[in-house]
Amino acid sequence: MKKIAFGLSTVALSLAAATAQAGEVEVLHWWTSGGEAAAINVLKQEMTDAGHTWKDFAVAGGGGESAMTVLKSRAIAGNPPASAQIKGPTIQEWGDLGFLTNLDDVAKQGDWDSVLPSVVSSAMKYDGHYVAAPVNVHRVNWMWANPEVFKKAGASIPTTWDQFITEAKKIKAAGYTPLAHGGQAWQDATLFEAIALAKGSKFYNSAFLSLSDDTLRSQDMIDVFTTFKAMREFVDPGFSGRDWNIATSMVINGEAAMQIMGDWAKGEFTAAGKKAGIDYVCYPAPGTSGQFTFNIDSLAMFQVDGDDAQAAQQDLARLILEPKFQETFNLNKGSIPARLNMPRDKFDTCAHASMDAFLASSTTGDLLPSYAHGMAVNSMVQGAINDVVTNFFNSESITAEEAVDKLARAVKAADM
């Protein structure tokens, strides 16, 4: 039975009323790297300026697994935070459990249905009602490269995965790490997803949205696993357990040539004072130039007691969609605003490319939810896929054919 708290929709939402009722908001998130911390600090300051108290509850871990474990334990104990960084189908899961609160009045006041693309607004709703506020849109299928390393190695930027392998061998022979990577399940999934995406949007949709058994067992999927395993040759021996931002720093420092990572990586380049197109370059992951796998970061609002706390929570939601926050946050984070028709003048060439690709792909059927980042499937299916993917990447004995069989079986079991 679907249930959700709508009693809070009577909370006064005018700016005067909201700021008159100063309250505390506890926010659970995993924005802890340099670029991410700079981004979330913008929202902290906005809330403080509005007269509220921000209680930071940061749980490190780039994929958010640790944060979700903490959130579940807090919710079970009857003490969830006012707001938590959750997204995609996970929002629906929390809605089904009856934990989320209604943001329709804030959304109506801010005209969210008009200022948000439909792919974003629909992800923020449960049972037709807003329960979360989007802070950004990330493009996941990016490749970040250090042009100086390529120059020294006499290599060219690859535009296909076959070319990636050819150029990576040149880079490795020149004494550099071709692929900066962190051996964590979600990072393995990010790389795997990018390789699968190059097989085409139809294949991607069939495998990761429709969960077609035929597609999961297909020769194309065997090819994806084969290419994925080939990447092991191009990572350094210390990759296991490495955080994503440490891998990004390898590209920044000229130790590594490339990283396949969402555009939150750009926040690290920005924090290091690097300039797009000069110190680093951004390209779509090989073979995916017309596609856009999206990851929408959002803060969902949980039911809280007390008028002051409720007013502060609703004010938090309002501030997230304000143009000032959308611009400043995304300049720091590396992503693009969730809000449409934002001025572009302060954004760099990588952000412009992302904005253009987002709009173009939305008309061609190539705008796709990232399975690796919790936008396409529920957490059970995502976890099942990731287990197969990361076990295969770290095993010397599992063949691509065996991995495909394990994948199909795991998805079927998780999707029952």
GROMACS .gro file of C-alpha atoms in nm, residues 73-396:
model
  324
   73SER     CA    1   1.974   0.217   1.037
   74ARG     CA    2   1.861   0.568   1.132
   75ALA     CA    3   1.522   0.520   0.965
   76ILE     CA    4   1.464   0.182   1.129
   77ALA     CA    5   1.543   0.342   1.465
   78GLY     CA    6   1.275   0.604   1.394
   79ASN     CA    7   1.524   0.889   1.368
   80PRO     CA    8   1.588   0.969   1.001
   81PRO     CA    9   1.764   1.296   0.908
   82ALA     CA   10   1.556   1.582   0.768
   83SER     CA   11   1.713   1.532   0.427
   84ALA     CA   12   1.929   1.270   0.258
   85GLN     CA   13   2.111   1.237  -0.072
   86ILE     CA   14   1.912   0.967  -0.251
   87LYS     CA   15   1.814   0.934  -0.614
   88GLY     CA   16   1.642   0.743  -0.890
   89PRO     CA   17   1.442   0.430  -0.806
   90THR     CA   18   1.568   0.451  -0.446
   91ILE     CA   19   1.340   0.753  -0.399
   92GLN     CA   20   1.047   0.530  -0.491
   93GLU     CA   21   1.159   0.266  -0.241
   94TRP     CA   22   1.163   0.519   0.044
   95GLY     CA   23   0.828   0.655  -0.073
   96ASP     CA   24   0.677   0.306  -0.059
   97LEU     CA   25   0.796   0.278   0.300
   98GLY     CA   26   0.615   0.601   0.390
   99PHE     CA   27   0.917   0.801   0.506
  100LEU     CA   28   0.911   1.094   0.262
  101THR     CA   29   0.726   1.422   0.292
  102ASN     CA   30   0.542   1.636   0.040
  103LEU     CA   31   0.712   1.929  -0.140
  104ASP     CA   32   0.426   2.019  -0.378
  105ASP     CA   33   0.368   2.365  -0.228
  106VAL     CA   34   0.737   2.457  -0.263
  107ALA     CA   35   0.739   2.315  -0.615
  108LYS     CA   36   0.429   2.511  -0.713
  109GLN     CA   37   0.571   2.832  -0.570
  110GLY     CA   38   0.896   2.776  -0.762
  111ASP     CA   39   0.721   2.654  -1.080
  112TRP     CA   40   0.931   2.335  -1.078
  113ASP     CA   41   0.722   2.167  -1.348
  114SER     CA   42   0.826   2.442  -1.590
  115VAL     CA   43   1.189   2.501  -1.490
  116LEU     CA   44   1.287   2.131  -1.473
  117PRO     CA   45   1.322   1.896  -1.771
  118SER     CA   46   1.063   1.619  -1.752
  119VAL     CA   47   1.330   1.350  -1.706
  120VAL     CA   48   1.441   1.535  -1.393
  121SER     CA   49   1.103   1.628  -1.249
  122SER     CA   50   0.964   1.277  -1.287
  123ALA     CA   51   1.259   1.136  -1.092
  124MET     CA   52   1.184   1.375  -0.805
  125LYS     CA   53   0.823   1.259  -0.761
  126TYR     CA   54   0.663   0.974  -0.575
  127ASP     CA   55   0.304   0.883  -0.660
  128GLY     CA   56   0.278   1.207  -0.860
  129HIS     CA   57   0.401   1.435  -0.578
  130TYR     CA   58   0.739   1.603  -0.532
  131VAL     CA   59   0.938   1.450  -0.246
  132ALA     CA   60   1.294   1.547  -0.348
  133ALA     CA   61   1.478   1.846  -0.493
  134PRO     CA   62   1.739   1.802  -0.768
  135VAL     CA   63   2.072   1.979  -0.728
  136ASN     CA   64   2.220   1.893  -1.068
  137VAL     CA   65   2.247   1.669  -1.369
  138HIS     CA   66   2.568   1.470  -1.413
  139ARG     CA   67   2.683   1.319  -1.739
  140VAL     CA   68   2.841   0.987  -1.650
  141ASN     CA   69   2.993   0.883  -1.985
  142TRP     CA   70   3.293   1.117  -1.981
  143MET     CA   71   3.661   1.054  -2.040
  144TRP     CA   72   3.908   1.292  -1.876
  145ALA     CA   73   4.255   1.315  -2.025
  146ASN     CA   74   4.588   1.485  -1.961
  147PRO     CA   75   4.703   1.616  -2.302
  148GLU     CA   76   5.066   1.647  -2.189
  149VAL     CA   77   5.086   1.274  -2.115
  150PHE     CA   78   4.941   1.196  -2.458
  151LYS     CA   79   5.193   1.427  -2.619
  152LYS     CA   80   5.488   1.267  -2.438
  153ALA     CA   81   5.366   0.919  -2.527
  154GLY     CA   82   5.299   1.006  -2.891
  155ALA     CA   83   4.942   0.886  -2.849
  156SER     CA   84   4.608   1.015  -2.978
  157ILE     CA   85   4.281   1.062  -2.788
  158PRO     CA   86   4.077   0.745  -2.856
  159THR     CA   87   3.724   0.765  -2.994
  160THR     CA   88   3.652   0.390  -2.994
  161TRP     CA   89   3.735   0.116  -2.746
  162ASP     CA   90   3.955  -0.065  -2.999
  163GLN     CA   91   4.151   0.257  -3.043
  164PHE     CA   92   4.162   0.299  -2.665
  165ILE     CA   93   4.348  -0.030  -2.637
  166THR     CA   94   4.591   0.067  -2.916
  167GLU     CA   95   4.668   0.411  -2.764
  168ALA     CA   96   4.682   0.277  -2.408
  169LYS     CA   97   4.961   0.038  -2.510
  170LYS     CA   98   5.166   0.335  -2.638
  171ILE     CA   99   5.105   0.523  -2.313
  172LYS     CA  100   5.203   0.226  -2.101
  173ALA     CA  101   5.521   0.175  -2.307
  174ALA     CA  102   5.610   0.540  -2.241
  175GLY     CA  103   5.601   0.475  -1.866
  176TYR     CA  104   5.264   0.622  -1.773
  177THR     CA  105   4.949   0.462  -1.635
  178PRO     CA  106   4.700   0.465  -1.924
  179LEU     CA  107   4.383   0.438  -1.713
  180ALA     CA  108   4.343   0.594  -1.368
  181HIS     CA  109   4.096   0.372  -1.187
  182GLY     CA  110   3.984   0.288  -0.838
  183GLY     CA  111   3.901  -0.074  -0.765
  184GLN     CA  112   3.563  -0.022  -0.602
  185ALA     CA  113   3.245  -0.189  -0.726
  186TRP     CA  114   3.075   0.134  -0.833
  187GLN     CA  115   3.384   0.251  -1.023
  188ASP     CA  116   3.410  -0.084  -1.199
  189ALA     CA  117   3.040  -0.046  -1.287
  190THR     CA  118   3.101   0.306  -1.425
  191LEU     CA  119   3.370   0.175  -1.661
  192PHE     CA  120   3.164  -0.131  -1.757
  193GLU     CA  121   2.859   0.086  -1.828
  194ALA     CA  122   3.059   0.312  -2.060
  195ILE     CA  123   3.181   0.012  -2.259
  196ALA     CA  124   2.827  -0.128  -2.281
  197LEU     CA  125   2.693   0.211  -2.390
  198ALA     CA  126   2.918   0.201  -2.696
  199LYS     CA  127   2.712  -0.095  -2.820
  200GLY     CA  128   2.427   0.151  -2.876
  201SER     CA  129   2.133   0.296  -2.690
  202LYS     CA  130   1.900   0.016  -2.801
  203PHE     CA  131   2.135  -0.244  -2.653
  204TYR     CA  132   2.180  -0.038  -2.337
  205ASN     CA  133   1.805   0.004  -2.286
  206SER     CA  134   1.738  -0.364  -2.347
  207ALA     CA  135   2.009  -0.476  -2.105
  208PHE     CA  136   1.978  -0.227  -1.819
  209LEU     CA  137   1.620  -0.101  -1.832
  210SER     CA  138   1.423  -0.390  -1.981
  211LEU     CA  139   1.664  -0.645  -1.828
  212SER     CA  140   1.617  -0.867  -2.134
  213ASP     CA  141   1.757  -1.214  -2.073
  214ASP     CA  142   1.839  -1.249  -2.443
  215THR     CA  143   2.038  -0.924  -2.442
  216LEU     CA  144   2.214  -1.006  -2.116
  217ARG     CA  145   2.326  -1.337  -2.270
  218SER     CA  146   2.405  -1.196  -2.616
  219GLN     CA  147   2.731  -1.196  -2.809
  220ASP     CA  148   2.733  -0.817  -2.774
  221MET     CA  149   2.738  -0.857  -2.394
  222ILE     CA  150   3.020  -1.113  -2.421
  223ASP     CA  151   3.210  -0.852  -2.625
  224VAL     CA  152   3.145  -0.591  -2.355
  225PHE     CA  153   3.289  -0.816  -2.086
  226THR     CA  154   3.588  -0.900  -2.306
  227THR     CA  155   3.670  -0.531  -2.362
  228PHE     CA  156   3.610  -0.459  -1.995
  229LYS     CA  157   3.863  -0.726  -1.888
  230ALA     CA  158   4.114  -0.583  -2.138
  231MET     CA  159   4.120  -0.266  -1.927
  232ARG     CA  160   4.297  -0.454  -1.647
  233GLU     CA  161   4.618  -0.432  -1.848
  234PHE     CA  162   4.606  -0.054  -1.833
  235VAL     CA  163   4.549   0.018  -1.463
  236ASP     CA  164   4.833   0.043  -1.213
  237PRO     CA  165   4.899  -0.226  -0.948
  238GLY     CA  166   4.773   0.002  -0.668
  239PHE     CA  167   4.421   0.048  -0.806
  240SER     CA  168   4.241  -0.180  -0.560
  241GLY     CA  169   4.025   0.015  -0.315
  242ARG     CA  170   4.137   0.355  -0.443
  243ASP     CA  171   3.884   0.638  -0.408
  244TRP     CA  172   3.771   0.796  -0.735
  245ASN     CA  173   3.911   1.140  -0.655
  246ILE     CA  174   4.255   0.993  -0.590
  247ALA     CA  175   4.236   0.838  -0.937
  248THR     CA  176   4.140   1.180  -1.076
  249SER     CA  177   4.445   1.332  -0.907
  250MET     CA  178   4.662   1.086  -1.103
  251VAL     CA  179   4.539   1.247  -1.425
  252ILE     CA  180   4.574   1.596  -1.278
  253ASN     CA  181   4.935   1.526  -1.171
  254GLY     CA  182   5.039   1.364  -1.500
  255GLU     CA  183   5.084   1.016  -1.357
  256ALA     CA  184   4.799   0.878  -1.567
  257ALA     CA  185   4.659   0.962  -1.908
  258MET     CA  186   4.286   0.903  -1.875
  259GLN     CA  187   3.997   0.838  -1.641
  260ILE     CA  188   3.647   0.718  -1.729
  261MET     CA  189   3.429   0.897  -1.475
  262GLY     CA  190   3.125   1.119  -1.447
  263ASP     CA  191   3.165   1.496  -1.455
  264TRP     CA  192   3.203   1.520  -1.078
  265ALA     CA  193   3.567   1.453  -1.172
  266LYS     CA  194   3.576   1.803  -1.321
  267GLY     CA  195   3.514   1.942  -0.974
  268GLU     CA  196   3.853   1.801  -0.874
  269PHE     CA  197   4.028   1.965  -1.168
  270THR     CA  198   3.856   2.293  -1.079
  271ALA     CA  199   3.955   2.263  -0.713
  272ALA     CA  200   4.316   2.205  -0.826
  273GLY     CA  201   4.310   2.527  -1.030
  274LYS     CA  202   4.322   2.348  -1.366
  275LYS     CA  203   4.161   2.486  -1.682
  276ALA     CA  204   3.947   2.287  -1.925
  277GLY     CA  205   4.098   2.266  -2.274
  278ILE     CA  206   4.442   2.360  -2.145
  279ASP     CA  207   4.546   2.147  -1.847
  280TYR     CA  208   4.295   1.874  -1.921
  281VAL     CA  209   4.048   1.779  -2.190
  282CYS     CA  210   3.707   1.613  -2.175
  283TYR     CA  211   3.563   1.379  -2.433
  284PRO     CA  212   3.267   1.143  -2.433
  285ALA     CA  213   3.374   0.792  -2.337
  286PRO     CA  214   3.487   0.606  -2.651
  287GLY     CA  215   3.203   0.526  -2.888
  288THR     CA  216   2.940   0.725  -2.697
  289SER     CA  217   2.961   1.077  -2.843
  290GLY     CA  218   2.588   1.113  -2.917
  291GLN     CA  219   2.472   0.956  -2.591
  292PHE     CA  220   2.423   1.091  -2.241
  293THR     CA  221   2.397   0.865  -1.937
  294PHE     CA  222   2.261   1.080  -1.658
  295ASN     CA  223   2.294   1.074  -1.282
  296ILE     CA  224   2.077   1.326  -1.098
  297ASP     CA  225   2.189   1.414  -0.746
  298SER     CA  226   1.898   1.506  -0.524
  299LEU     CA  227   1.807   1.566  -0.164
  300ALA     CA  228   1.493   1.383  -0.057
  301MET     CA  229   1.300   1.516   0.240
  302PHE     CA  230   1.203   1.287   0.526
  303GLN     CA  231   0.917   1.340   0.768
  304VAL     CA  232   1.027   1.549   1.067
  305ASP     CA  233   0.845   1.675   1.377
  306GLY     CA  234   0.806   2.040   1.476
  307ASP     CA  235   0.694   2.347   1.284
  308ASP     CA  236   1.042   2.504   1.289
  309ALA     CA  237   1.210   2.192   1.155
  310GLN     CA  238   0.943   2.152   0.887
  311ALA     CA  239   0.975   2.515   0.778
  312ALA     CA  240   1.354   2.484   0.756
  313GLN     CA  241   1.319   2.165   0.552
  314GLN     CA  242   1.082   2.329   0.305
  315ASP     CA  243   1.315   2.629   0.280
  316LEU     CA  244   1.603   2.393   0.200
  317ALA     CA  245   1.403   2.252  -0.090
  318ARG     CA  246   1.322   2.603  -0.214
  319LEU     CA  247   1.685   2.718  -0.204
  320ILE     CA  248   1.810   2.415  -0.398
  321LEU     CA  249   1.618   2.522  -0.710
  322GLU     CA  250   1.709   2.891  -0.685
  323PRO     CA  251   1.922   3.004  -0.984
  324LYS     CA  252   2.201   3.134  -0.757
  325PHE     CA  253   2.252   2.797  -0.588
  326GLN     CA  254   2.212   2.598  -0.911
  327GLU     CA  255   2.487   2.803  -1.074
  328THR     CA  256   2.735   2.815  -0.786
  329PHE     CA  257   2.691   2.451  -0.683
  330ASN     CA  258   2.739   2.317  -1.034
  331LEU     CA  259   3.039   2.536  -1.107
  332ASN     CA  260   3.206   2.368  -0.808
  333LYS     CA  261   3.066   2.019  -0.862
  334GLY     CA  262   3.147   1.984  -1.233
  335SER     CA  263   2.789   1.904  -1.326
  336ILE     CA  264   2.525   2.110  -1.506
  337PRO     CA  265   2.220   2.275  -1.348
  338ALA     CA  266   1.902   2.072  -1.316
  339ARG     CA  267   1.716   2.395  -1.389
  340LEU     CA  268   1.655   2.486  -1.753
  341ASN     CA  269   1.757   2.809  -1.928
  342MET     CA  270   2.037   2.901  -1.689
  343PRO     CA  271   2.299   3.153  -1.805
  344ARG     CA  272   2.604   2.974  -1.947
  345ASP     CA  273   2.867   3.246  -1.933
  346LYS     CA  274   3.042   3.123  -1.616
  347PHE     CA  275   3.054   2.759  -1.728
  348ASP     CA  276   3.352   2.609  -1.912
  349THR     CA  277   3.372   2.424  -2.243
  350CYS     CA  278   3.313   2.083  -2.083
  351ALA     CA  279   2.993   2.206  -1.918
  352HIS     CA  280   2.878   2.363  -2.247
  353ALA     CA  281   2.938   2.030  -2.422
  354SER     CA  282   2.739   1.853  -2.151
  355MET     CA  283   2.449   2.101  -2.177
  356ASP     CA  284   2.440   2.061  -2.555
  357ALA     CA  285   2.456   1.682  -2.535
  358PHE     CA  286   2.181   1.674  -2.271
  359LEU     CA  287   1.942   1.871  -2.491
  360ALA     CA  288   2.034   1.690  -2.812
  361SER     CA  289   2.014   1.338  -2.668
  362SER     CA  290   1.673   1.411  -2.518
  363THR     CA  291   1.532   1.432  -2.872
  364THR     CA  292   1.710   1.127  -3.018
  365GLY     CA  293   1.640   0.858  -2.760
  366ASP     CA  294   2.002   0.867  -2.642
  367LEU     CA  295   1.936   1.029  -2.302
  368LEU     CA  296   1.970   0.729  -2.072
  369PRO     CA  297   1.959   0.673  -1.696
  370SER     CA  298   2.287   0.545  -1.552
  371TYR     CA  299   2.245   0.195  -1.412
  372ALA     CA  300   2.584   0.226  -1.238
  373HIS     CA  301   2.465   0.530  -1.043
  374GLY     CA  302   2.124   0.412  -0.933
  375MET     CA  303   1.909   0.583  -1.194
  376ALA     CA  304   1.789   0.286  -1.400
  377VAL     CA  305   1.717  -0.010  -1.173
  378ASN     CA  306   1.637  -0.072  -0.808
  379SER     CA  307   1.915  -0.124  -0.556
  380MET     CA  308   1.876  -0.504  -0.559
  381VAL     CA  309   1.928  -0.535  -0.934
  382GLN     CA  310   2.205  -0.276  -0.934
  383GLY     CA  311   2.388  -0.464  -0.660
  384ALA     CA  312   2.349  -0.794  -0.842
  385ILE     CA  313   2.497  -0.653  -1.164
  386ASN     CA  314   2.781  -0.483  -0.979
  387ASP     CA  315   2.876  -0.801  -0.795
  388VAL     CA  316   2.913  -0.991  -1.123
  389VAL     CA  317   3.100  -0.705  -1.290
  390THR     CA  318   3.354  -0.643  -1.014
  391ASN     CA  319   3.413  -1.014  -0.947
  392PHE     CA  320   3.484  -1.068  -1.315
  393PHE     CA  321   3.722  -0.771  -1.331
  394ASN     CA  322   3.921  -0.904  -1.036
  395SER     CA  323   3.925  -1.270  -1.136
  396GLU     CA  324   4.176  -1.436  -1.365
   0.00000   0.00000   0.00000
